[in-house]
Amino acid sequence: MTIYYVNSATGSDRNSGTNQTSAFATLSKVESLKLKPGDSVLLAKGSVFNEQFDIKYSGTDSAPIKIGSYGTGAAPVIHSGGDGIHSLYASNIVVENLKISNSGGSAISGGSVSNWTVRHVEVDKSGLSGETGAMNFRNSKNITIENSTISGAKGDGVWIDKVEGFKLLNNTVTNSHGAKADAVQVNDSSNILIRGNHLDQTNADSPKGVLVLIRPENAVVENNTLSGGGFGISAQAGKNVAIRDNDISEFHGYSWSFAVGLGDEGNTRDYDIAGNHIHDGAWGVVITAPADAPSYTRTNIKVHDNVFDDLSQSALKVDRPASGSFSNNTIESGTNATNISPSIVDAHTFTVSNNHTVANVETALASPVVTTAAVTEAPADPAVVAVHDNLKIITDTGDAHRGNLLENDTSDNGTLVLRRFGDESVGKDGLTLTGDYGVIHVDREGNYAYTLDETKLPTHDHDGHVSETFSYGIDDGNSYHSDGDTLTVYLHMDSLLS
């Protein structure tokens, strides 16, 4: 098991490469070696390599070949007119702690590979010579991408095709550009886990989608934040798919834009869509297909225990034959609950029951709710408790006055998210409101910054103090439990105007 060191600034390809003081200079020198299981190739931090790195040899399950970094400073960078890292047929590879920037092709491209882990890799502006995207794997097995960031790809941020065993964990993928670009696309793959990712197409140059699953088998999509794009999750065809506990928002761009869509590209069965917070978009969950599509089957589709708010269309749309249920969902008033074709209603194959319409989703579990069957009383739920917050301003330097709304609030699962502030939704970039006496910015973590505008302070007819109050709503990160309270800003006039 040998460690090879590569330093573009101080190395030489005439060196042995086996210690830091005798590092190689280029990746092509490493390619000339026959790497063995357990070998590592470490790139010096601060180095820049203007070449494609081809990985030709395989490790083993117990002794993978590792590509990483050493030293201090910024992560080593790979630039290339082609792919950043390219491999065919290699197995048991770990790529970590690198940056791949401005590649003409993909940042990382693997074909017929197996047992790859990519982690702590930053990708910036890949696919510049075409639309190949950032990371792509095809005809492969057991691929894991975790704790990495991908931004500004031309093409899909992550593109997976015919992969058995794919995990996408705790990554951030933002702004994949191009008319055909999605943040993540997974085609004809199985045993899929997509968890804990932040996928954002808000500022992409085309309103394509965020996550596409075409004909998946045995897939779990959970605890992700998806925002922007023409749609949130397009989970076409497939079987045994769970979409749960995700936050899906800001899906605009088209009249048909949806949070979760299925029913096209093949038969669909055994879908469980539960616990999601779906908001700030057009349609919620849609089960549909083009008018000229073949007659696919859509069976056992369960949509339950989700929260829908701020939708311009219905929470559920079913306009193609389907069987399943829509139950125990919470829907904010102003959003239609369902839009189901009369023929499907008459067929009694898709049931609707026990859904709640509420004035405000943050207080849904602590307020009387109206269900489709009857009026029921929901008991107060102590799982999330919001406590009143105060900000007292006696002197002002012009800087923002900061605090956190959530630090005195509690939840049973230890997670809190600020969902609404001043009756508006708090998006991924936070929310800025203009109050009576200043401007306040908040983010989903509860941080706030209040900047006083002294020109708005009254100069007479006051008792030395004024105040203003903002309402807010929080939940436990999954929208299962929620509560609301207020922030009051107190201003001591005598001190501020003296």
Coordinates of C-alpha atoms in Angstrom, one line a residue:
M1 CA 0.0 0.0 0.0
T2 CA 1.8 3.1 -1.3
I3 CA 1.0 6.8 -0.8
Y4 CA 1.9 8.9 -3.8
Y5 CA 2.2 12.7 -3.5
V6 CA 1.6 15.2 -6.3
N7 CA 2.4 18.9 -6.0
S8 CA 2.0 21.1 -9.1
A9 CA 4.1 23.9 -7.7
T10 CA 7.1 22.1 -6.2
G11 CA 7.0 18.6 -7.5
S12 CA 8.8 16.9 -10.4
D13 CA 7.9 13.9 -12.5
R14 CA 11.5 12.7 -12.0
N15 CA 10.9 12.3 -8.3
S16 CA 9.8 9.0 -6.6
G17 CA 6.5 10.6 -5.6
T18 CA 6.5 8.5 -2.4
N19 CA 6.9 11.4 0.1
Q20 CA 6.0 15.0 0.3
T21 CA 9.5 16.3 -0.4
S22 CA 9.8 14.2 -3.5
A23 CA 6.3 14.7 -4.9
F24 CA 5.3 14.2 -8.6
A25 CA 4.2 17.3 -10.5
T26 CA 1.4 16.0 -12.8
L27 CA -1.5 13.7 -12.8
S28 CA -0.3 12.1 -16.0
K29 CA 2.7 10.7 -14.1
V30 CA 0.3 9.0 -11.7
E31 CA -1.6 7.6 -14.7
S32 CA 1.6 5.9 -15.8
L33 CA 1.7 3.9 -12.6
K34 CA -0.1 0.7 -12.0
L35 CA -2.0 1.5 -8.8
K36 CA -2.7 -1.4 -6.5
P37 CA -5.4 -2.0 -3.9
G38 CA -4.9 0.2 -0.9
D39 CA -2.8 2.8 -2.7
S40 CA -3.5 6.5 -2.2
V41 CA -2.9 9.5 -4.5
L42 CA -2.7 12.7 -2.5
L43 CA -2.7 16.1 -4.2
A44 CA -1.1 19.0 -2.4
K45 CA -3.5 21.7 -1.2
G46 CA -3.0 24.9 -3.2
S47 CA -2.1 22.9 -6.3
V48 CA -3.8 23.4 -9.7
F49 CA -3.8 20.6 -12.3
N50 CA -4.7 21.6 -15.8
E51 CA -5.3 18.0 -17.1
Q52 CA -7.9 15.2 -17.0
F53 CA -7.2 12.5 -14.4
D54 CA -7.9 9.0 -15.7
I55 CA -8.4 6.3 -13.1
K56 CA -7.5 2.9 -14.7
Y57 CA -7.0 0.5 -11.9
S58 CA -9.2 -1.0 -9.1
G59 CA -9.0 -1.4 -5.4
T60 CA -10.8 -4.1 -3.4
D61 CA -13.6 -3.9 -0.9
S62 CA -11.2 -3.9 2.1
A63 CA -8.5 -1.8 0.3
P64 CA -9.9 0.8 -2.0
I65 CA -7.7 3.1 -4.0
K66 CA -8.1 6.7 -2.6
I67 CA -7.7 10.0 -4.4
G68 CA -7.4 12.8 -1.8
S69 CA -5.3 15.7 -0.6
Y70 CA -2.6 16.7 1.9
G71 CA -1.2 19.8 3.4
T72 CA -2.8 23.1 4.4
G73 CA -4.7 25.7 2.5
A74 CA -7.3 25.6 -0.2
A75 CA -8.3 22.2 -1.7
P76 CA -6.3 21.2 -4.8
V77 CA -8.1 22.1 -8.0
I78 CA -8.4 20.1 -11.2
H79 CA -9.1 22.0 -14.4
S80 CA -9.5 20.1 -17.7
G81 CA -10.8 20.7 -21.2
G82 CA -12.3 17.2 -20.9
D83 CA -13.5 15.5 -17.8
G84 CA -12.0 16.4 -14.5
I85 CA -11.8 12.7 -13.3
H86 CA -12.7 10.0 -15.8
S87 CA -12.9 6.2 -15.4
L88 CA -14.1 3.1 -17.1
Y89 CA -14.4 -0.3 -15.4
A90 CA -12.5 0.7 -12.2
S91 CA -13.9 -0.5 -8.9
N92 CA -13.5 0.3 -5.2
I93 CA -12.4 3.9 -5.6
V94 CA -12.7 6.8 -3.1
V95 CA -12.4 10.4 -4.3
E96 CA -12.4 13.0 -1.5
N97 CA -11.3 16.5 -0.5
L98 CA -10.8 18.0 -3.9
K99 CA -12.2 20.8 -6.1
I100 CA -12.9 20.4 -9.8
S101 CA -13.6 23.7 -11.6
N102 CA -14.3 24.9 -15.1
S103 CA -14.1 21.4 -16.8
G104 CA -15.1 21.2 -20.4
G105 CA -16.7 17.8 -19.8
S106 CA -18.0 16.3 -16.6
A107 CA -16.3 16.9 -13.3
I108 CA -16.4 13.2 -12.5
S109 CA -17.5 10.6 -15.1
G110 CA -17.7 6.9 -14.5
G111 CA -18.8 4.1 -16.8
S112 CA -19.2 0.5 -15.9
V113 CA -17.6 1.1 -12.5
S114 CA -18.5 -0.2 -9.1
N115 CA -18.2 0.6 -5.4
W116 CA -17.3 4.3 -5.8
T117 CA -17.5 6.9 -3.0
V118 CA -17.2 10.6 -3.8
R119 CA -17.2 12.8 -0.7
H120 CA -16.2 16.3 0.3
V121 CA -15.7 17.3 -3.4
E122 CA -16.5 20.8 -4.6
V123 CA -17.6 21.1 -8.3
D124 CA -17.9 24.6 -9.9
K125 CA -18.8 25.2 -13.5
S126 CA -18.5 21.9 -15.2
G127 CA -19.7 20.8 -18.6
L128 CA -18.6 24.0 -20.3
S129 CA -18.0 22.5 -23.7
G130 CA -21.4 20.9 -23.9
E131 CA -24.1 19.8 -21.6
T132 CA -22.5 16.8 -19.8
G133 CA -23.2 18.1 -16.3
A134 CA -21.2 17.7 -13.2
M135 CA -21.1 14.1 -11.9
N136 CA -22.3 11.2 -14.0
F137 CA -22.3 7.5 -13.6
R138 CA -23.7 4.9 -16.0
N139 CA -24.1 1.1 -16.2
S140 CA -22.5 0.9 -12.7
K141 CA -23.1 -0.5 -9.3
N142 CA -22.9 0.9 -5.7
I143 CA -22.2 4.6 -6.2
T144 CA -22.2 7.0 -3.2
I145 CA -22.0 10.8 -3.5
E146 CA -21.9 12.5 -0.1
N147 CA -21.2 15.8 1.6
S148 CA -20.2 17.5 -1.7
T149 CA -21.2 20.7 -3.4
I150 CA -22.0 21.2 -7.1
S151 CA -22.8 24.6 -8.6
G152 CA -23.2 26.2 -12.0
A153 CA -23.1 23.0 -14.0
K154 CA -24.0 23.1 -17.7
G155 CA -26.3 20.1 -17.8
D156 CA -27.5 18.0 -14.9
G157 CA -25.8 18.4 -11.6
V158 CA -25.9 14.7 -11.0
W159 CA -26.8 12.3 -13.8
I160 CA -27.2 8.6 -13.0
D161 CA -28.2 6.0 -15.6
K162 CA -28.7 2.2 -15.1
V163 CA -27.0 2.1 -11.6
E164 CA -27.8 -0.6 -9.1
G165 CA -27.3 0.9 -5.7
F166 CA -27.1 4.7 -5.6
K167 CA -26.8 7.0 -2.6
L168 CA -26.9 10.8 -2.6
L169 CA -26.4 12.0 0.9
N170 CA -26.1 15.5 2.4
N171 CA -25.0 17.3 -0.7
T172 CA -25.7 20.8 -2.0
V173 CA -26.5 21.1 -5.7
T174 CA -27.4 24.5 -7.0
N175 CA -28.2 26.1 -10.4
S176 CA -27.7 23.5 -13.1
H177 CA -28.1 25.4 -16.3
G178 CA -29.5 24.4 -19.7
A179 CA -32.9 23.7 -21.2
K180 CA -32.6 20.0 -20.4
A181 CA -30.8 20.4 -17.0
D182 CA -32.1 19.1 -13.7
A183 CA -30.3 19.3 -10.4
V184 CA -30.4 15.5 -10.2
Q185 CA -31.6 12.9 -12.7
V186 CA -31.7 9.2 -12.1
N187 CA -32.7 6.9 -14.9
D188 CA -33.6 3.2 -14.9
S189 CA -31.8 2.5 -11.5
S190 CA -32.6 0.6 -8.4
N191 CA -32.0 0.6 -4.6
I192 CA -31.8 4.4 -4.5
L193 CA -31.4 6.5 -1.3
I194 CA -31.5 10.3 -1.7
R195 CA -31.4 11.9 1.8
G196 CA -30.5 15.1 3.5
N197 CA -29.6 17.1 0.3
H198 CA -30.2 20.7 -0.6
L199 CA -31.2 20.9 -4.2
D200 CA -31.9 24.4 -5.6
Q201 CA -32.7 25.5 -9.1
T202 CA -33.9 29.0 -8.1
N203 CA -31.3 30.9 -10.1
A204 CA -30.8 28.4 -13.0
D205 CA -31.2 29.8 -16.5
S206 CA -34.0 27.4 -17.3
P207 CA -37.1 26.4 -15.3
K208 CA -36.4 22.7 -15.7
G209 CA -36.7 20.4 -12.7
V210 CA -35.0 19.7 -9.4
L211 CA -35.1 15.9 -9.0
V212 CA -36.1 13.4 -11.8
L213 CA -36.6 9.7 -11.1
I214 CA -37.4 7.8 -14.3
R215 CA -38.5 4.1 -13.8
P216 CA -36.8 3.8 -10.3
E217 CA -37.2 0.6 -8.3
N218 CA -36.9 0.6 -4.5
A219 CA -36.2 4.3 -4.0
V220 CA -36.3 6.4 -0.9
V221 CA -36.3 10.2 -1.1
E222 CA -36.3 11.8 2.4
N223 CA -35.4 14.8 4.4
N224 CA -34.3 16.9 1.5
T225 CA -34.9 20.5 0.7
L226 CA -35.8 21.1 -2.9
S227 CA -36.5 24.6 -4.3
G228 CA -37.0 26.4 -7.6
G229 CA -37.2 24.8 -11.0
G230 CA -40.3 24.0 -13.1
F231 CA -41.0 21.1 -10.8
G232 CA -39.8 19.6 -7.5
I233 CA -39.8 15.8 -8.0
S234 CA -40.7 14.1 -11.2
A235 CA -41.0 10.4 -10.1
Q236 CA -42.2 8.9 -13.3
A237 CA -43.1 5.2 -13.5
G238 CA -41.2 2.9 -11.2
K239 CA -42.2 0.8 -8.2
N240 CA -41.8 0.8 -4.5
V241 CA -40.9 4.5 -4.1
A242 CA -41.1 6.5 -0.8
I243 CA -41.1 10.3 -0.9
R244 CA -41.2 11.5 2.6
D245 CA -40.3 14.4 5.0
N246 CA -39.0 16.7 2.3
D247 CA -39.5 20.5 2.0
I248 CA -40.5 21.3 -1.6
S249 CA -41.0 24.9 -2.6
E250 CA -40.8 27.6 -5.3
F251 CA -41.7 25.3 -8.2
H252 CA -42.8 27.8 -10.8
G253 CA -42.2 28.5 -14.4
Y254 CA -45.1 26.7 -16.0
S255 CA -48.9 26.5 -15.5
W256 CA -48.3 22.7 -14.9
S257 CA -45.4 23.1 -12.4
F258 CA -45.8 20.6 -9.6
A259 CA -44.1 19.5 -6.3
V260 CA -44.4 15.8 -7.0
G261 CA -45.5 14.3 -10.3
L262 CA -45.9 10.7 -11.5
G263 CA -47.8 8.6 -14.0
D264 CA -45.8 9.0 -17.1
E265 CA -42.9 7.0 -18.7
G266 CA -44.3 3.6 -17.7
N267 CA -46.3 1.7 -15.1
T268 CA -46.3 3.1 -11.6
R269 CA -47.1 1.2 -8.4
D270 CA -46.6 1.2 -4.6
Y271 CA -45.7 4.9 -4.0
D272 CA -45.8 6.4 -0.5
I273 CA -45.8 10.2 -0.4
A274 CA -45.9 11.3 3.2
G275 CA -44.8 14.0 5.7
N276 CA -43.7 16.5 3.1
H277 CA -44.1 20.3 3.3
I278 CA -45.2 21.4 -0.1
H279 CA -45.5 25.2 -0.6
D280 CA -45.0 28.3 -2.7
G281 CA -45.7 26.8 -6.1
A282 CA -48.4 25.7 -8.6
W283 CA -49.7 22.1 -8.2
G284 CA -48.9 19.9 -5.2
V285 CA -49.0 16.1 -6.1
V286 CA -50.1 15.3 -9.7
I287 CA -50.9 11.9 -11.2
T288 CA -51.1 12.6 -14.9
A289 CA -49.7 11.9 -18.4
P290 CA -49.9 13.5 -21.8
A291 CA -53.1 12.9 -23.7
D292 CA -51.3 10.7 -26.3
A293 CA -49.4 8.7 -23.7
P294 CA -49.8 4.9 -23.7
S295 CA -52.2 3.4 -21.2
Y296 CA -50.0 2.9 -18.2
T297 CA -51.2 1.5 -14.9
R298 CA -50.9 3.6 -11.7
T299 CA -51.7 1.6 -8.6
N300 CA -51.5 1.8 -4.8
I301 CA -50.4 5.5 -4.6
K302 CA -50.8 6.8 -1.1
V303 CA -50.5 10.5 -0.4
H304 CA -50.9 11.2 3.3
D305 CA -49.8 13.4 6.3
N306 CA -48.4 16.1 4.1
V307 CA -48.7 19.9 4.5
F308 CA -49.8 22.0 1.5
D309 CA -49.8 25.8 1.6
D310 CA -49.4 28.8 -0.8
L311 CA -50.2 26.8 -3.9
S312 CA -51.9 28.5 -6.9
Q313 CA -53.5 25.2 -7.9
S314 CA -54.7 22.2 -6.1
A315 CA -52.9 20.1 -3.5
L316 CA -53.8 16.9 -5.5
K317 CA -54.5 16.4 -9.1
V318 CA -55.5 13.1 -10.6
D319 CA -56.6 13.1 -14.3
R320 CA -55.5 9.6 -15.4
P321 CA -56.8 6.3 -14.1
A322 CA -55.2 5.5 -10.8
S323 CA -55.8 3.7 -7.5
G324 CA -54.7 5.0 -4.1
S325 CA -55.7 7.5 -1.4
F326 CA -55.3 11.1 -0.3
S327 CA -55.7 11.2 3.5
N328 CA -54.8 13.0 6.7
N329 CA -53.2 15.9 4.8
T330 CA -53.2 19.5 6.1
I331 CA -54.1 22.2 3.6
E332 CA -54.0 25.9 4.2
S333 CA -57.1 27.8 3.2
G334 CA -56.8 29.4 -0.2
T335 CA -55.4 26.2 -1.6
N336 CA -57.8 23.8 -3.3
A337 CA -57.6 20.3 -1.8
T338 CA -58.3 18.2 -4.9
N339 CA -58.8 18.3 -8.7
I340 CA -59.9 14.8 -9.7
S341 CA -61.4 13.8 -13.0
P342 CA -65.1 12.9 -12.7
S343 CA -64.5 9.5 -14.3
I344 CA -62.0 8.7 -11.5
V345 CA -64.4 9.9 -8.8
D346 CA -67.1 7.7 -10.3
A347 CA -64.8 4.7 -10.4
H348 CA -64.1 5.0 -6.6
T349 CA -60.5 3.9 -7.1
F350 CA -58.9 7.0 -5.5
T351 CA -60.3 7.7 -2.0
V352 CA -60.1 11.1 -0.3
S353 CA -60.6 11.2 3.5
N354 CA -59.7 13.0 6.8
N355 CA -57.9 15.9 5.2
H356 CA -57.8 19.2 7.2
T357 CA -58.3 22.7 6.0
V358 CA -56.8 25.3 8.3
A359 CA -56.2 29.1 8.2
N360 CA -52.6 28.8 9.0
V361 CA -50.5 25.6 8.8
E362 CA -48.2 26.6 11.7
T363 CA -51.1 26.3 14.1
A364 CA -52.8 23.4 12.4
L365 CA -52.3 20.9 15.1
A366 CA -53.4 23.2 17.9
S367 CA -56.5 24.6 16.3
P368 CA -60.0 23.3 15.4
V369 CA -59.8 21.9 11.9
V370 CA -62.3 21.2 9.2
T371 CA -62.0 17.7 7.5
T372 CA -63.6 16.5 4.4
A373 CA -65.8 14.2 6.6
A374 CA -66.7 16.4 9.6
V375 CA -65.6 19.1 11.9
T376 CA -63.1 17.8 14.5
E377 CA -61.1 19.2 17.3
A378 CA -57.4 18.6 17.2
P379 CA -55.8 18.5 20.6
A380 CA -52.9 20.9 21.4
D381 CA -49.6 19.2 20.7
P382 CA -46.7 20.1 22.9
A383 CA -44.1 18.6 20.6
V384 CA -43.1 22.2 19.4
V385 CA -43.2 25.2 21.8
A386 CA -42.5 28.7 20.7
V387 CA -41.7 31.4 23.3
H388 CA -42.2 35.1 22.9
D389 CA -39.0 37.0 21.9
N390 CA -38.0 40.6 22.8
L391 CA -35.5 43.0 21.2
K392 CA -34.7 46.2 23.2
I393 CA -32.9 49.0 21.5
I394 CA -31.6 51.8 23.6
T395 CA -28.6 52.9 21.6
D396 CA -28.0 52.6 17.9
T397 CA -24.8 52.7 15.8
G398 CA -26.5 52.1 12.5
D399 CA -25.5 48.4 12.5
A400 CA -28.1 45.6 12.6
H401 CA -29.3 44.3 15.9
R402 CA -29.1 40.6 15.9
G403 CA -30.6 37.6 17.7
N404 CA -32.2 34.2 17.2
L405 CA -35.9 33.5 17.4
L406 CA -35.5 29.8 18.0
E407 CA -32.9 29.6 20.8
N408 CA -35.6 29.8 23.5
D409 CA -38.0 27.5 21.6
T410 CA -38.2 23.7 21.9
S411 CA -39.1 20.6 20.0
D412 CA -39.2 16.9 20.9
N413 CA -36.9 15.9 18.0
G414 CA -34.4 18.7 18.7
T415 CA -35.0 20.3 15.3
L416 CA -36.7 23.7 14.7
V417 CA -37.2 25.6 11.5
L418 CA -38.7 29.1 11.0
R419 CA -41.4 28.6 8.4
R420 CA -43.3 31.9 8.5
F421 CA -42.6 35.4 9.6
G422 CA -45.1 38.3 9.5
D423 CA -47.5 36.0 7.7
E424 CA -45.1 35.3 4.8
S425 CA -43.1 32.1 4.1
V426 CA -39.4 32.1 4.9
G427 CA -37.6 30.8 1.8
K428 CA -34.2 29.3 1.4
D429 CA -32.6 32.7 1.2
G430 CA -34.6 34.0 4.2
L431 CA -37.1 36.8 4.2
T432 CA -36.8 40.6 4.5
L433 CA -39.7 42.7 5.8
T434 CA -40.1 46.4 6.3
G435 CA -41.6 47.3 9.6
D436 CA -42.9 50.5 11.2
Y437 CA -39.5 51.6 12.4
G438 CA -36.9 49.5 10.6
V439 CA -36.1 46.6 8.3
I440 CA -35.7 43.0 9.5
H441 CA -34.2 40.0 7.8
V442 CA -34.8 36.4 9.1
D443 CA -33.6 33.0 7.9
R444 CA -34.9 29.5 8.4
E445 CA -32.5 28.9 11.3
G446 CA -34.3 31.7 13.2
N447 CA -31.5 34.2 12.9
Y448 CA -32.7 37.8 12.6
A449 CA -31.1 41.2 11.9
Y450 CA -33.1 44.3 12.6
T451 CA -31.8 47.6 11.2
L452 CA -33.4 50.7 12.7
D453 CA -34.5 53.5 10.4
E454 CA -34.4 56.6 12.6
T455 CA -36.2 58.7 9.9
K456 CA -39.3 56.7 10.8
L457 CA -39.2 57.4 14.5
P458 CA -41.8 59.8 15.8
T459 CA -40.5 63.1 17.1
H460 CA -43.5 64.0 19.2
D461 CA -46.6 62.6 20.8
H462 CA -44.9 59.7 22.5
D463 CA -44.0 58.7 26.0
G464 CA -40.3 57.9 25.3
H465 CA -40.9 54.4 24.0
V466 CA -42.4 52.9 20.9
S467 CA -42.5 49.3 19.7
E468 CA -43.5 47.0 16.9
T469 CA -44.4 43.3 16.8
F470 CA -43.9 40.6 14.2
S471 CA -45.6 37.2 14.3
Y472 CA -43.8 34.0 13.4
G473 CA -44.4 30.3 13.0
I474 CA -42.0 27.4 13.6
D475 CA -42.1 23.6 13.1
D476 CA -40.0 20.5 13.8
G477 CA -38.3 20.4 10.4
N478 CA -40.8 17.9 9.0
S479 CA -44.0 20.0 9.4
Y480 CA -45.4 17.3 11.7
H481 CA -45.6 19.6 14.8
S482 CA -45.7 23.4 14.9
D483 CA -46.3 26.5 17.0
G484 CA -46.3 30.3 16.7
D485 CA -45.5 33.4 18.7
T486 CA -44.2 36.9 18.2
L487 CA -41.1 39.1 18.3
T488 CA -41.5 42.5 19.8
V489 CA -39.0 45.3 19.2
Y490 CA -38.9 47.9 21.9
L491 CA -37.3 51.3 21.1
H492 CA -36.2 53.7 23.8
M493 CA -36.8 57.0 22.1
D494 CA -35.1 59.4 24.5
S495 CA -31.8 57.6 24.0
L496 CA -32.1 57.2 20.3
L497 CA -33.0 60.8 19.5
S498 CA -30.7 62.5 22.0

